[in-house]
Amino acid sequence: MKPAADAADLSDRHRKEAGMQETVLVTGVSGFIARQVTLDLLNAGYRVRGTLRDASRSESVRETLARAGADVSGLEFVEADLDSDEGWEEAVRGARFVQHIASPFPIEQPRDREALVPAARSGALRVLAAARAGQVERVVLTSSVAAMEYRPRRPREFTVREEDWTDPEWRRLSPYIVSKTRAEKAAWSWAVEHGWRDRLTVVNPGFVLGPTLDARIGTSLEVIKLFLEGAYPATPNVAFTVADVRDVSAVHVRAMELPESGARRLIAAGQTLSLPEIGEILRTALPEFGEKIPNRVLPDFFVRVLALFDRSLRSVTPNLGHVGRAESAYVTELTGVSFRPSAEAVREAARSMIRYGVVTPPA
C-alpha cells in the first residue's frame, strides 16, 4: 500500500499536469475538516467554492489557507445556510463535485435528543437536491462512525464495519449521535428514491484530531484543549476510534474522484484510544503541561450520575464499558490512504493549538 502522502502527491501531479480546473463545492468551508479538505483540493489543482453562513468570515478563511501554502486564486465563497433554500442554486452552479461537510456538532449537548436533527437532516437533503438540480457528478457527505456503532446489547468489544448502523431509537444516545444517524439514513433514502445512489459516497470519520490550520478549533479539538488547560480533574474511561484530519481529508478527496466509491460508506479511522490513553500521550509529548493533564479515571457509575447535571458528559455515556475498533482496511485498499498512528493525531492537535496560541504553555 502507498502511504497517504505518496498517493496524494501522485494524484495531485496528474491533475495539475492535465490542467484540471473543475470546481468543487465545499459546505461549511470554515470548519476543521472542511478547511483541510479545501487546502488539499486547492493544492491538487481544483477550484473551490466554499459556503459560509456569514460571508464576512471569508477573508479569515482565505488568509488561513494562503498561510498554509495554498494558491487561493482558485477559491471563492457563497453565503448559504443549511436551514434555508437561499444560495444553494448559486452554490452548485458549474460545480462538478460537492463535498458536504457542514453539520452541527456542539460540545454541550442539548436537552432534546432530536434538537440537532432538523438542521443536519434537512441540510443534507437540501444540498443533495441542489446537487441533483445542478447535475453534479458526485456528492461526498461527511457522516461519522457515530452513525454506525451504537445499539443496545452490543458486545463490550466490537468491530465497526461498513454495513453497521446505529439504532437512533436507543434512548441512551446523545443528540449529536441521533442527528448524524438520522441525517445519513435520510441521505441514503433520498439517493435511492431519486436514482442517485451511485452518485453519493459517505465518509464516516472517527474522532477527528490532528493539526488545526489556525486558532479556530472545532468540538473535537476542544477536548484536547480542555486536557491542556487542566479543566478535567479526572477523565471518564471511554474509548474512541481516532482519525487524523489529514487522512480524513485525503479520503474525502479520493472518494470524490474514484468511480468505484459510489454508493459506499468509507470509514475514516485508525486506532482506538481511550481518554486516559490520550492524557498519557499528551503528558509524554508535552511534559510542561504534566501537572494540568489528569491521571485519574472516573468510575463509570460516577460519570453517569454527573451526566445528569453536566450535558457535556452525555455524549460519552454510550461509550462506557464498550470499546469499538474500526474496520478500515477496505478504505485503504480502495483509496490508497493509509491511516496515521492515532497517537500522532493527538500530539499534532496539541502542538498546533500551542502554535496558534489557542493554549499557552505554563510559565
Short mmCIF file of C-alpha atoms in Angstrom, two decimals:
data_model
loop_
_atom_site.label_atom_id
_atom_site.label_comp_id
_atom_site.label_asym_id
_atom_site.label_seq_id
_atom_site.Cartn_x
_atom_site.Cartn_y
_atom_site.Cartn_z
CA MET A 1 0.00 0.00 0.00
CA LYS A 2 1.20 3.51 -0.72
CA PRO A 3 1.38 5.92 2.22
CA ALA A 4 -1.38 8.54 2.11
CA ALA A 5 1.01 11.35 1.27
CA ASP A 6 2.60 9.46 -1.65
CA ALA A 7 -0.78 8.55 -3.14
CA ALA A 8 -1.98 12.14 -2.78
CA ASP A 9 1.23 13.54 -4.34
CA LEU A 10 0.87 11.25 -7.37
CA SER A 11 -2.79 12.14 -7.80
CA ASP A 12 -2.06 15.86 -7.41
CA ARG A 13 0.70 15.75 -10.04
CA HIS A 14 -1.50 14.01 -12.59
CA ARG A 15 -4.30 16.52 -12.10
CA LYS A 16 -2.01 19.52 -12.39
CA GLU A 17 -0.30 18.12 -15.48
CA ALA A 18 -3.71 17.73 -17.08
CA GLY A 19 -4.53 21.34 -16.24
CA MET A 20 -7.72 20.34 -14.48
CA GLN A 21 -9.76 23.23 -13.11
CA GLU A 22 -13.00 21.57 -12.05
CA THR A 23 -14.97 23.37 -9.37
CA VAL A 24 -15.74 21.61 -6.09
CA LEU A 25 -18.35 22.96 -3.70
CA VAL A 26 -17.30 22.58 -0.04
CA THR A 27 -20.04 23.26 2.50
CA GLY A 28 -19.13 24.81 5.84
CA VAL A 29 -15.72 25.77 4.47
CA SER A 30 -14.57 27.39 7.73
CA GLY A 31 -14.88 24.14 9.72
CA PHE A 32 -11.99 21.97 10.94
CA ILE A 33 -12.36 19.15 8.41
CA ALA A 34 -13.59 21.43 5.62
CA ARG A 35 -10.55 23.73 5.84
CA GLN A 36 -8.22 20.77 5.42
CA VAL A 37 -10.26 19.37 2.52
CA THR A 38 -10.22 22.79 0.85
CA LEU A 39 -6.46 23.06 1.31
CA ASP A 40 -5.92 19.65 -0.27
CA LEU A 41 -8.29 20.38 -3.15
CA LEU A 42 -6.59 23.69 -3.95
CA ASN A 43 -3.15 22.05 -3.78
CA ALA A 44 -4.44 19.38 -6.17
CA GLY A 45 -5.42 21.97 -8.77
CA TYR A 46 -9.16 22.17 -8.19
CA ARG A 47 -11.10 25.36 -7.87
CA VAL A 48 -13.11 25.53 -4.66
CA ARG A 49 -16.33 27.34 -3.87
CA GLY A 50 -16.95 27.35 -0.13
CA THR A 51 -20.23 28.04 1.64
CA LEU A 52 -20.41 30.21 4.74
CA ARG A 53 -23.39 31.18 6.87
CA ASP A 54 -21.75 34.60 7.25
CA ALA A 55 -19.80 35.90 4.26
CA SER A 56 -17.81 38.25 6.49
CA ARG A 57 -15.70 35.24 7.55
CA SER A 58 -14.40 34.68 4.02
CA GLU A 59 -11.23 36.71 4.41
CA SER A 60 -10.11 34.88 7.53
CA VAL A 61 -10.57 31.54 5.72
CA ARG A 62 -8.66 32.84 2.72
CA GLU A 63 -5.81 34.05 4.94
CA THR A 64 -5.62 30.72 6.76
CA LEU A 65 -5.36 28.72 3.54
CA ALA A 66 -2.84 31.12 1.99
CA ARG A 67 -0.68 30.86 5.11
CA ALA A 68 -0.86 27.06 4.79
CA GLY A 69 0.62 27.34 1.29
CA ALA A 70 -2.43 27.16 -0.96
CA ASP A 71 -2.89 29.21 -4.10
CA VAL A 72 -6.15 30.90 -3.12
CA SER A 73 -6.75 32.45 -6.54
CA GLY A 74 -8.97 29.44 -7.19
CA LEU A 75 -11.05 30.00 -4.04
CA GLU A 76 -14.42 31.72 -3.92
CA PHE A 77 -17.24 31.94 -1.41
CA VAL A 78 -21.01 31.96 -1.38
CA GLU A 79 -23.34 32.65 1.52
CA ALA A 80 -25.68 29.74 2.21
CA ASP A 81 -27.27 28.25 5.32
CA LEU A 82 -28.37 24.65 5.81
CA ASP A 83 -31.67 25.94 7.23
CA SER A 84 -32.59 27.94 4.12
CA ASP A 85 -33.04 27.30 0.39
CA GLU A 86 -31.39 30.62 -0.45
CA GLY A 87 -27.97 30.49 -2.06
CA TRP A 88 -27.79 26.80 -2.92
CA GLU A 89 -28.61 27.14 -6.61
CA GLU A 90 -25.76 29.63 -6.92
CA ALA A 91 -23.51 27.44 -4.77
CA VAL A 92 -23.72 24.36 -7.02
CA ARG A 93 -23.73 26.21 -10.34
CA GLY A 94 -20.92 24.84 -12.50
CA ALA A 95 -19.60 22.53 -9.79
CA ARG A 96 -18.56 19.04 -10.82
CA PHE A 97 -18.37 17.71 -7.26
CA VAL A 98 -19.82 18.55 -3.85
CA GLN A 99 -18.16 17.92 -0.51
CA HIS A 100 -20.97 18.27 2.02
CA ILE A 101 -19.14 18.58 5.32
CA ALA A 102 -21.17 21.13 7.32
CA SER A 103 -23.20 19.73 10.24
CA PRO A 104 -23.92 20.85 13.83
CA PHE A 105 -21.54 19.43 16.49
CA PRO A 106 -21.81 21.35 19.81
CA ILE A 107 -19.62 20.24 22.71
CA GLU A 108 -22.53 20.84 25.12
CA GLN A 109 -25.38 18.61 24.06
CA PRO A 110 -28.96 19.99 24.02
CA ARG A 111 -31.55 18.52 26.37
CA ASP A 112 -33.77 17.42 23.47
CA ARG A 113 -32.21 14.34 21.81
CA GLU A 114 -33.76 15.35 18.48
CA ALA A 115 -32.69 19.01 18.66
CA LEU A 116 -29.85 18.74 16.14
CA VAL A 117 -31.72 16.55 13.67
CA PRO A 118 -33.63 19.20 11.66
CA ALA A 119 -30.51 21.15 10.62
CA ALA A 120 -28.44 18.03 9.94
CA ARG A 121 -31.14 16.13 8.02
CA SER A 122 -32.76 18.97 6.12
CA GLY A 123 -29.33 20.42 5.35
CA ALA A 124 -28.15 17.16 3.80
CA LEU A 125 -31.32 16.81 1.75
CA ARG A 126 -31.17 20.45 0.66
CA VAL A 127 -27.60 20.02 -0.58
CA LEU A 128 -28.43 16.76 -2.37
CA ALA A 129 -31.43 18.30 -4.11
CA ALA A 130 -29.37 21.29 -5.23
CA ALA A 131 -26.61 18.99 -6.47
CA ARG A 132 -29.09 16.95 -8.49
CA ALA A 133 -30.64 20.07 -9.99
CA GLY A 134 -27.15 21.32 -10.86
CA GLN A 135 -26.19 17.98 -12.46
CA VAL A 136 -23.30 17.41 -10.07
CA GLU A 137 -21.32 14.24 -10.75
CA ARG A 138 -20.66 13.11 -7.16
CA VAL A 139 -21.60 14.20 -3.64
CA VAL A 140 -19.34 13.19 -0.76
CA LEU A 141 -21.22 13.52 2.51
CA THR A 142 -19.43 13.63 5.86
CA SER A 143 -21.16 11.44 8.41
CA SER A 144 -19.45 9.76 11.38
CA VAL A 145 -18.71 6.37 12.90
CA ALA A 146 -21.25 7.64 15.44
CA ALA A 147 -23.88 6.67 12.84
CA MET A 148 -22.54 3.10 12.86
CA GLU A 149 -21.54 1.86 16.30
CA TYR A 150 -24.33 2.45 18.84
CA ARG A 151 -27.12 -0.03 19.55
CA PRO A 152 -28.50 -1.98 22.50
CA ARG A 153 -26.87 -5.23 23.55
CA ARG A 154 -23.68 -4.72 21.57
CA PRO A 155 -20.70 -6.64 22.99
CA ARG A 156 -18.17 -4.97 25.27
CA GLU A 157 -15.59 -5.20 22.47
CA PHE A 158 -16.75 -4.95 18.87
CA THR A 159 -15.67 -4.05 15.35
CA VAL A 160 -17.33 -1.26 13.36
CA ARG A 161 -17.93 -2.28 9.74
CA GLU A 162 -19.31 -0.57 6.64
CA GLU A 163 -22.74 -2.20 6.91
CA ASP A 164 -23.26 -1.32 10.59
CA TRP A 165 -25.86 1.20 11.69
CA THR A 166 -26.58 2.95 14.95
CA ASP A 167 -30.11 2.47 16.26
CA PRO A 168 -31.38 6.08 16.51
CA GLU A 169 -34.24 4.99 18.78
CA TRP A 170 -31.87 3.83 21.53
CA ARG A 171 -32.62 6.16 24.42
CA ARG A 172 -29.02 6.38 25.63
CA LEU A 173 -27.84 8.25 22.54
CA SER A 174 -26.72 11.87 22.64
CA PRO A 175 -28.36 14.44 20.32
CA TYR A 176 -25.22 14.52 18.16
CA ILE A 177 -25.28 10.76 17.55
CA VAL A 178 -29.01 10.86 16.80
CA SER A 179 -28.51 13.71 14.31
CA LYS A 180 -25.66 12.03 12.43
CA THR A 181 -27.58 8.77 12.15
CA ARG A 182 -30.87 10.28 11.03
CA ALA A 183 -29.15 12.61 8.55
CA GLU A 184 -27.17 9.81 6.92
CA LYS A 185 -30.17 7.49 6.75
CA ALA A 186 -32.21 10.27 5.17
CA ALA A 187 -29.48 10.93 2.60
CA TRP A 188 -29.34 7.28 1.52
CA SER A 189 -33.14 7.07 1.33
CA TRP A 190 -33.20 10.21 -0.83
CA ALA A 191 -30.45 8.83 -3.07
CA VAL A 192 -32.33 5.56 -3.63
CA GLU A 193 -35.61 7.37 -4.30
CA HIS A 194 -34.01 9.66 -6.89
CA GLY A 195 -31.79 7.09 -8.58
CA TRP A 196 -28.71 8.79 -7.20
CA ARG A 197 -27.23 6.05 -5.05
CA ASP A 198 -24.12 5.67 -7.22
CA ARG A 199 -23.51 9.40 -7.10
CA LEU A 200 -23.39 9.50 -3.31
CA THR A 201 -20.43 8.49 -1.16
CA VAL A 202 -20.44 8.85 2.62
CA VAL A 203 -17.28 9.26 4.69
CA ASN A 204 -17.62 8.12 8.30
CA PRO A 205 -14.71 9.56 10.30
CA GLY A 206 -13.82 8.58 13.84
CA PHE A 207 -12.95 11.16 16.50
CA VAL A 208 -11.09 13.67 14.32
CA LEU A 209 -7.88 15.12 15.72
CA GLY A 210 -4.64 16.21 14.05
CA PRO A 211 -3.34 19.71 13.31
CA THR A 212 -5.55 22.76 13.06
CA LEU A 213 -4.70 25.35 10.41
CA ASP A 214 -5.49 28.34 12.62
CA ALA A 215 -6.83 29.34 16.03
CA ARG A 216 -10.40 28.35 15.16
CA ILE A 217 -10.96 24.87 16.55
CA GLY A 218 -13.93 22.56 16.45
CA THR A 219 -15.51 20.41 19.13
CA SER A 220 -13.09 17.51 18.75
CA LEU A 221 -10.02 19.69 19.32
CA GLU A 222 -11.81 21.40 22.18
CA VAL A 223 -11.42 18.13 24.10
CA ILE A 224 -7.62 18.31 23.74
CA LYS A 225 -7.69 21.98 24.71
CA LEU A 226 -9.55 21.16 27.92
CA PHE A 227 -6.95 18.50 28.72
CA LEU A 228 -4.14 21.01 28.34
CA GLU A 229 -5.93 23.69 30.35
CA GLY A 230 -6.45 21.40 33.32
CA ALA A 231 -10.23 21.51 33.00
CA TYR A 232 -10.57 17.82 33.89
CA PRO A 233 -9.63 16.69 37.42
CA ALA A 234 -10.19 13.14 36.14
CA THR A 235 -11.36 11.52 32.90
CA PRO A 236 -14.09 9.03 32.01
CA ASN A 237 -12.77 5.67 30.90
CA VAL A 238 -14.24 5.84 27.41
CA ALA A 239 -12.61 5.00 24.10
CA PHE A 240 -13.00 6.31 20.55
CA THR A 241 -11.69 5.38 17.12
CA VAL A 242 -9.37 8.26 16.25
CA ALA A 243 -8.64 9.78 12.86
CA ASP A 244 -6.11 12.39 11.75
CA VAL A 245 -7.78 15.25 9.90
CA ARG A 246 -5.19 14.97 7.11
CA ASP A 247 -6.19 11.35 6.47
CA VAL A 248 -9.89 12.17 6.71
CA SER A 249 -9.37 14.86 4.09
CA ALA A 250 -7.43 12.51 1.81
CA VAL A 251 -10.31 10.01 1.96
CA HIS A 252 -12.79 12.77 1.05
CA VAL A 253 -10.77 13.77 -2.00
CA ARG A 254 -10.23 10.21 -3.23
CA ALA A 255 -13.88 9.32 -2.59
CA MET A 256 -14.83 12.21 -4.86
CA GLU A 257 -12.54 11.08 -7.68
CA LEU A 258 -12.98 7.30 -7.69
CA PRO A 259 -15.98 5.97 -9.67
CA GLU A 260 -15.92 2.78 -7.59
CA SER A 261 -16.52 4.71 -4.36
CA GLY A 262 -20.12 5.43 -5.39
CA ALA A 263 -22.78 4.03 -3.04
CA ARG A 264 -20.12 3.23 -0.43
CA ARG A 265 -19.66 4.18 3.23
CA LEU A 266 -15.97 4.79 3.89
CA ILE A 267 -14.80 4.50 7.49
CA ALA A 268 -12.01 7.03 8.04
CA ALA A 269 -10.42 5.98 11.31
CA GLY A 270 -7.27 4.43 12.68
CA GLN A 271 -6.57 3.03 16.12
CA THR A 272 -8.85 3.27 19.12
CA LEU A 273 -7.71 5.35 22.10
CA SER A 274 -9.30 5.88 25.49
CA LEU A 275 -9.37 9.31 27.12
CA PRO A 276 -6.87 8.14 29.79
CA GLU A 277 -4.57 6.98 26.97
CA ILE A 278 -4.91 10.35 25.26
CA GLY A 279 -3.94 12.01 28.54
CA GLU A 280 -0.83 9.83 28.80
CA ILE A 281 0.17 10.64 25.20
CA LEU A 282 -0.14 14.37 25.96
CA ARG A 283 1.84 14.09 29.22
CA THR A 284 4.67 12.30 27.41
CA ALA A 285 4.75 14.66 24.41
CA LEU A 286 4.28 17.88 26.39
CA PRO A 287 5.77 17.40 29.86
CA GLU A 288 5.43 21.11 30.61
CA PHE A 289 1.65 20.52 30.79
CA GLY A 290 2.05 17.46 33.00
CA GLU A 291 0.51 18.92 36.14
CA LYS A 292 -2.60 20.05 34.25
CA ILE A 293 -3.33 16.78 32.45
CA PRO A 294 -5.37 14.42 34.65
CA ASN A 295 -4.03 11.00 35.56
CA ARG A 296 -7.10 9.81 37.46
CA VAL A 297 -10.04 7.92 35.98
CA LEU A 298 -13.68 8.49 36.90
CA PRO A 299 -15.68 5.35 37.76
CA ASP A 300 -18.38 4.61 35.17
CA PHE A 301 -21.26 4.94 37.64
CA PHE A 302 -19.99 8.38 38.68
CA VAL A 303 -19.85 9.53 35.06
CA ARG A 304 -23.49 8.51 34.59
CA VAL A 305 -24.50 10.46 37.68
CA LEU A 306 -22.55 13.55 36.63
CA ALA A 307 -24.08 13.38 33.13
CA LEU A 308 -27.48 14.04 34.69
CA PHE A 309 -26.21 17.52 35.53
CA ASP A 310 -23.40 18.12 33.01
CA ARG A 311 -24.67 17.94 29.45
CA SER A 312 -21.14 17.86 28.01
CA LEU A 313 -20.78 14.35 29.52
CA ARG A 314 -23.91 12.98 27.87
CA SER A 315 -22.12 12.39 24.59
CA VAL A 316 -19.68 9.92 26.21
CA THR A 317 -22.04 7.84 28.35
CA PRO A 318 -22.97 5.42 25.50
CA ASN A 319 -19.25 4.51 25.28
CA LEU A 320 -18.93 3.48 28.92
CA GLY A 321 -17.96 -0.17 29.21
CA HIS A 322 -17.54 -0.66 25.44
CA VAL A 323 -14.55 -0.50 23.08
CA GLY A 324 -15.08 -0.32 19.34
CA ARG A 325 -12.42 -0.78 16.67
CA ALA A 326 -12.79 0.41 13.10
CA GLU A 327 -12.51 -1.99 10.17
CA SER A 328 -10.98 0.47 7.69
CA ALA A 329 -8.57 -1.75 5.72
CA TYR A 330 -11.04 -1.79 2.81
CA VAL A 331 -10.82 2.02 2.66
CA THR A 332 -7.03 1.88 2.38
CA GLU A 333 -7.36 -0.75 -0.35
CA LEU A 334 -9.90 1.34 -2.28
CA THR A 335 -8.38 4.81 -1.87
CA GLY A 336 -4.67 4.24 -1.17
CA VAL A 337 -4.99 6.26 2.05
CA SER A 338 -3.15 4.68 4.99
CA PHE A 339 -4.14 6.00 8.40
CA ARG A 340 -1.53 7.61 10.61
CA PRO A 341 -1.00 6.33 14.16
CA SER A 342 -3.69 7.80 16.39
CA ALA A 343 -1.07 9.00 18.88
CA GLU A 344 0.37 11.23 16.16
CA ALA A 345 -3.04 12.81 15.63
CA VAL A 346 -3.24 13.58 19.36
CA ARG A 347 0.25 15.10 19.50
CA GLU A 348 -0.22 17.20 16.37
CA ALA A 349 -3.56 18.52 17.58
CA ALA A 350 -1.93 19.77 20.78
CA ARG A 351 1.17 21.18 19.12
CA SER A 352 -0.83 23.07 16.52
CA MET A 353 -3.02 24.66 19.17
CA ILE A 354 0.09 25.81 21.02
CA ARG A 355 1.49 27.14 17.74
CA TYR A 356 -1.62 29.26 17.08
CA GLY A 357 -1.98 30.45 20.65
CA VAL A 358 -5.15 28.50 21.45
CA VAL A 359 -3.39 27.19 24.58
CA THR A 360 -0.34 28.62 26.31
CA PRO A 361 2.36 26.53 27.98
CA PRO A 362 2.55 27.05 31.76
CA ALA A 363 5.09 29.66 32.84
#
